């Protein structure tokens, strides 16, 4: 968190001041098949991925490989280590790490925090590493005290021998010289002291006192603030600029033009913002996007679904031919708009280029990409670029992207000044990587008993992956690749990718959950050119609404109870089936409702977890009032139930904002919304009661940060149908 | 030159009179606990107490606080000495990303100072100017009630210690 100048390379990292404090340093391989090793040896072949260190002052340090953006990994991952190391989690010093290949997310192949996988992929490796470290300390203690290891136990960072307690630190010097065990026995769940229990978040104090450091809080003498004026149409560039008035404004140090806009660099943010407002810029606008407006643009999507360009994405049984034998076919079309992320902390990045080195301070979900982009823009090698990570003031997928890092680096390079680029809320709303707008057509074939035998869906919309790939090529291309080739690849990224296959995230969640003999999924890309990206739950954010509304339509078409009908079609999906049963019980499904209140149900698998929800809704005039959401989640073993419940509530409130208000629209390619008055976020007085239940499970942990989102809009829309008989097939939900 | 009282101490700043209090605090006085969220007074991330009233400071010119009492999150308590409200925040694991919580705590503190035992409706009314994108509202409500209960019930006051929480 502090501004130390640790080198980002692994060797440099191992030598940095904290590790220099000595003691026992344990490397944690993050890939599942490897085992923990003793990082004190200078063995050349050993590449640890995360680190646990016990210093001579008996403090345990954890170098955390993932970013904390609210989802709770700071507490969760630390609790996992604390359990097997037998140390109170609250005493562990947690360090944000910078960029480094050793921190690669084993499933993603790059250093990224996303996909709701932090606990899932690190659970086993971290436990084993911590258990091995504890065993190594016990072995060293036994040797040092000439006792049999079997008579030793531990308690909160101390070895207990014959009723006496000795700090771990008394044995770490010896333990560091010995080989660590690689397969120390793990605790039995019944002996857990910390895991599986409600415990306060470890970042609670700093975040309740204004002392947690976010990217925006980074400061040092000589740092200037920058405001960037961008083309209102994404992808545009500066044609001409008149900055004569801005240059005369107080505090202004430099005005520079970069690849996508004009930046004012000033002593303070307010001065930079005031000066930027006086700039007169004309733009080169990208033609295709500039020709797109939301009021007429939906036709682009409708035409594509009727056209010839659909590609097969998934087929089971006889695919669409299965419809031929259907006794009855239920059809409907659903729409979801573009959405912005609106993290509370506006995007920002601090960059200093000095003496052939570049320092980047940023809270982001992909520090490795940030490092690569900064290296490319400065022309330095990655080893000369150090990323200093902070807490993230919200991520939700937005901070996977490093566009603001690239901008800040370009401004620092062009101005020759250390700068902190600060986005305004208007910048944030208008220059996002949006949740892609989507249109889907369903045709569901039923047999004579009303059961589903054929599930067919077509989706039209933009794909997220090409936009991510574009940055990935820029940020992660190997150093030996000539700049020209990287430029070419980057510009071609979209086309190169699109030819290969259907982007999984464009169709995920549309077809998997329910039993059907025949399934057919088709996709057609419609992309006006507005950047799109990962938005909390990605494809599931729209497919959950589409699929679960459609399922409700089908159940009603055959006059069956929506819960019973779902239960009958989840025989191959036991976790979702179980979640549905429990949510029906906990919500008192369809029973004892106050007059004019109605229930709607929805259930969806995502990120390997199952979530079922019941919304309790009333409708007055055209007003939808949500009284309560009951939620059941099955996410395997739970490290901290309180945080899981908080994440479910978080996902639900996030999704309610989208269900009731969220809509980004364009006029001639420019986003029309700007701030919270025209892009509303749910407030406390609008938030319903939320009741969360966790399915008890000993299975491996699965995703939590995102799976609460997908069912919400459908649960509400299905309740509105129960109340009014009106089927709302478009988001945000509006009765008119 | 503008003079005002900041967290119990007299301060003077020499900045353009239209500079919002938020940016004076962050860029000139280097107090970083108060956050920037929207720049339009819509989200409450920038809330400070001005003479005890929770106020949006991203649109409040510094000239407006001349000779007034300003309390920021740093004035409510600190990690070594949490206010009752901050303690409730920690015990109820209110923060997620944490970015809006300084503003939430300022608004909650203003509420409890004027109404030690607020109803659900009164909590909603007092807190709905503060947006939380992580959706921590249920836990905020729980923490405010817990703190209110403590203030009414077993709160002890040691006159040798500075009062936790805002000056009243």
Coordinates of C-alpha atoms in Angstrom, one line a residue, chain B residues 18-150:
Chain B
X18 CA -14.9 28.8 -5.8
X19 CA -12.8 25.7 -5.1
X20 CA -15.1 23.0 -3.7
X21 CA -14.4 22.1 -0.1
X22 CA -13.8 18.4 -1.1
X23 CA -10.8 19.4 -3.3
X24 CA -9.4 21.8 -0.7
X25 CA -9.4 18.8 1.7
X26 CA -7.9 16.3 -0.7
X27 CA -5.5 18.4 -2.8
X28 CA -4.5 21.2 -0.4
X29 CA -4.9 19.8 3.1
X30 CA -4.1 16.3 2.0
X31 CA -6.8 14.7 4.0
X32 CA -7.8 11.7 1.8
X33 CA -10.5 10.0 3.8
X34 CA -13.3 11.9 2.1
X35 CA -14.0 10.7 -1.4
X36 CA -14.9 12.0 -4.8
X37 CA -17.9 10.3 -6.4
X38 CA -20.0 12.4 -8.8
X39 CA -19.1 16.1 -8.6
X40 CA -22.8 17.0 -8.6
X41 CA -23.8 16.4 -5.0
X42 CA -25.8 13.3 -6.0
X43 CA -24.0 10.4 -4.3
X44 CA -22.8 11.6 -0.9
X45 CA -19.3 10.1 -1.1
X46 CA -17.9 13.6 -0.4
X47 CA -20.1 14.2 2.8
X48 CA -18.7 16.1 5.7
X49 CA -20.4 17.6 8.7
X50 CA -20.7 21.4 8.5
X51 CA -21.8 22.6 11.9
X52 CA -23.1 19.1 12.5
X53 CA -25.1 18.8 9.2
X54 CA -24.1 16.1 6.6
X55 CA -23.2 18.2 3.5
X56 CA -22.1 17.4 0.0
X57 CA -18.8 19.1 -0.4
X58 CA -18.0 18.4 -4.0
X59 CA -20.3 21.3 -4.9
X60 CA -19.7 23.5 -1.8
X61 CA -17.3 26.4 -2.5
X62 CA -14.7 26.8 0.2
X63 CA -15.9 30.4 0.8
X64 CA -19.1 28.9 2.3
X65 CA -17.4 27.3 5.2
X66 CA -15.6 30.5 6.5
X67 CA -15.6 30.4 10.3
X68 CA -17.7 27.2 10.4
X69 CA -17.0 23.8 11.9
X70 CA -16.1 21.1 9.5
X71 CA -15.8 17.4 10.5
X72 CA -14.4 14.8 8.1
X73 CA -14.2 11.0 8.6
X74 CA -10.8 11.6 10.2
X75 CA -12.6 13.6 12.9
X76 CA -15.0 10.8 13.8
X77 CA -12.4 8.5 15.1
X78 CA -9.3 6.6 14.0
X79 CA -8.2 2.9 13.9
X80 CA -6.8 3.1 17.4
X81 CA -9.9 4.8 18.8
X82 CA -13.1 4.0 16.9
X83 CA -16.3 5.9 17.5
X84 CA -19.3 3.9 18.6
X85 CA -20.7 4.1 15.1
X86 CA -17.4 3.0 13.5
X87 CA -17.2 0.1 16.0
X88 CA -20.7 -0.9 14.8
X89 CA -19.5 -0.6 11.2
X90 CA -16.6 -3.0 11.9
X91 CA -18.6 -5.5 13.9
X92 CA -21.3 -5.7 11.2
X93 CA -18.7 -5.9 8.4
X94 CA -20.5 -3.0 6.7
X95 CA -17.8 -2.0 4.1
X96 CA -17.3 -4.0 0.9
X97 CA -15.2 -2.0 -1.5
X98 CA -15.4 0.7 1.2
X99 CA -15.2 3.7 -1.0
X100 CA -18.5 5.3 -0.1
X101 CA -18.3 4.4 3.6
X102 CA -16.7 7.7 4.8
X103 CA -19.7 9.5 3.4
X104 CA -22.1 6.9 4.9
X105 CA -20.5 7.3 8.3
X106 CA -20.8 11.0 8.2
X107 CA -24.5 10.9 7.3
X108 CA -25.1 8.2 9.9
X109 CA -23.3 10.2 12.5
X110 CA -25.4 13.3 11.7
X111 CA -28.5 11.2 12.1
X112 CA -27.6 9.8 15.5
X113 CA -26.5 13.1 16.8
X114 CA -29.9 14.6 16.1
X115 CA -32.0 11.4 16.7
X116 CA -30.4 8.9 19.0
X117 CA -33.0 6.2 18.3
X118 CA -34.1 6.4 14.7
X119 CA -36.9 4.3 13.1
X120 CA -36.3 2.4 9.9
X121 CA -38.1 5.1 8.0
X122 CA -35.9 7.8 9.6
X123 CA -32.8 5.8 8.7
X124 CA -34.0 5.6 5.1
X125 CA -34.7 9.3 5.0
X126 CA -31.3 10.2 6.4
X127 CA -29.2 7.8 4.4
X128 CA -30.8 7.8 1.0
X129 CA -28.6 10.6 -0.2
X130 CA -25.6 8.3 0.0
X131 CA -25.2 5.8 -2.8
X132 CA -23.4 2.5 -2.3
X133 CA -22.8 0.6 -5.5
X134 CA -21.8 -2.6 -3.5
X135 CA -25.3 -2.6 -1.9
X136 CA -24.2 -2.4 1.7
X137 CA -27.5 -0.8 2.7
X138 CA -28.8 -3.7 4.8
X139 CA -25.7 -3.8 6.9
X140 CA -25.5 0.0 7.2
X141 CA -29.0 -0.2 8.6
X142 CA -28.1 -2.9 11.0
X143 CA -25.0 -1.1 12.2
X144 CA -26.9 2.2 12.8
X145 CA -29.4 0.3 14.9
X146 CA -26.6 -1.4 16.8
X147 CA -24.9 1.9 17.5
X148 CA -28.1 3.6 18.5
X149 CA -28.8 0.8 20.9
X150 CA -25.4 1.1 22.5

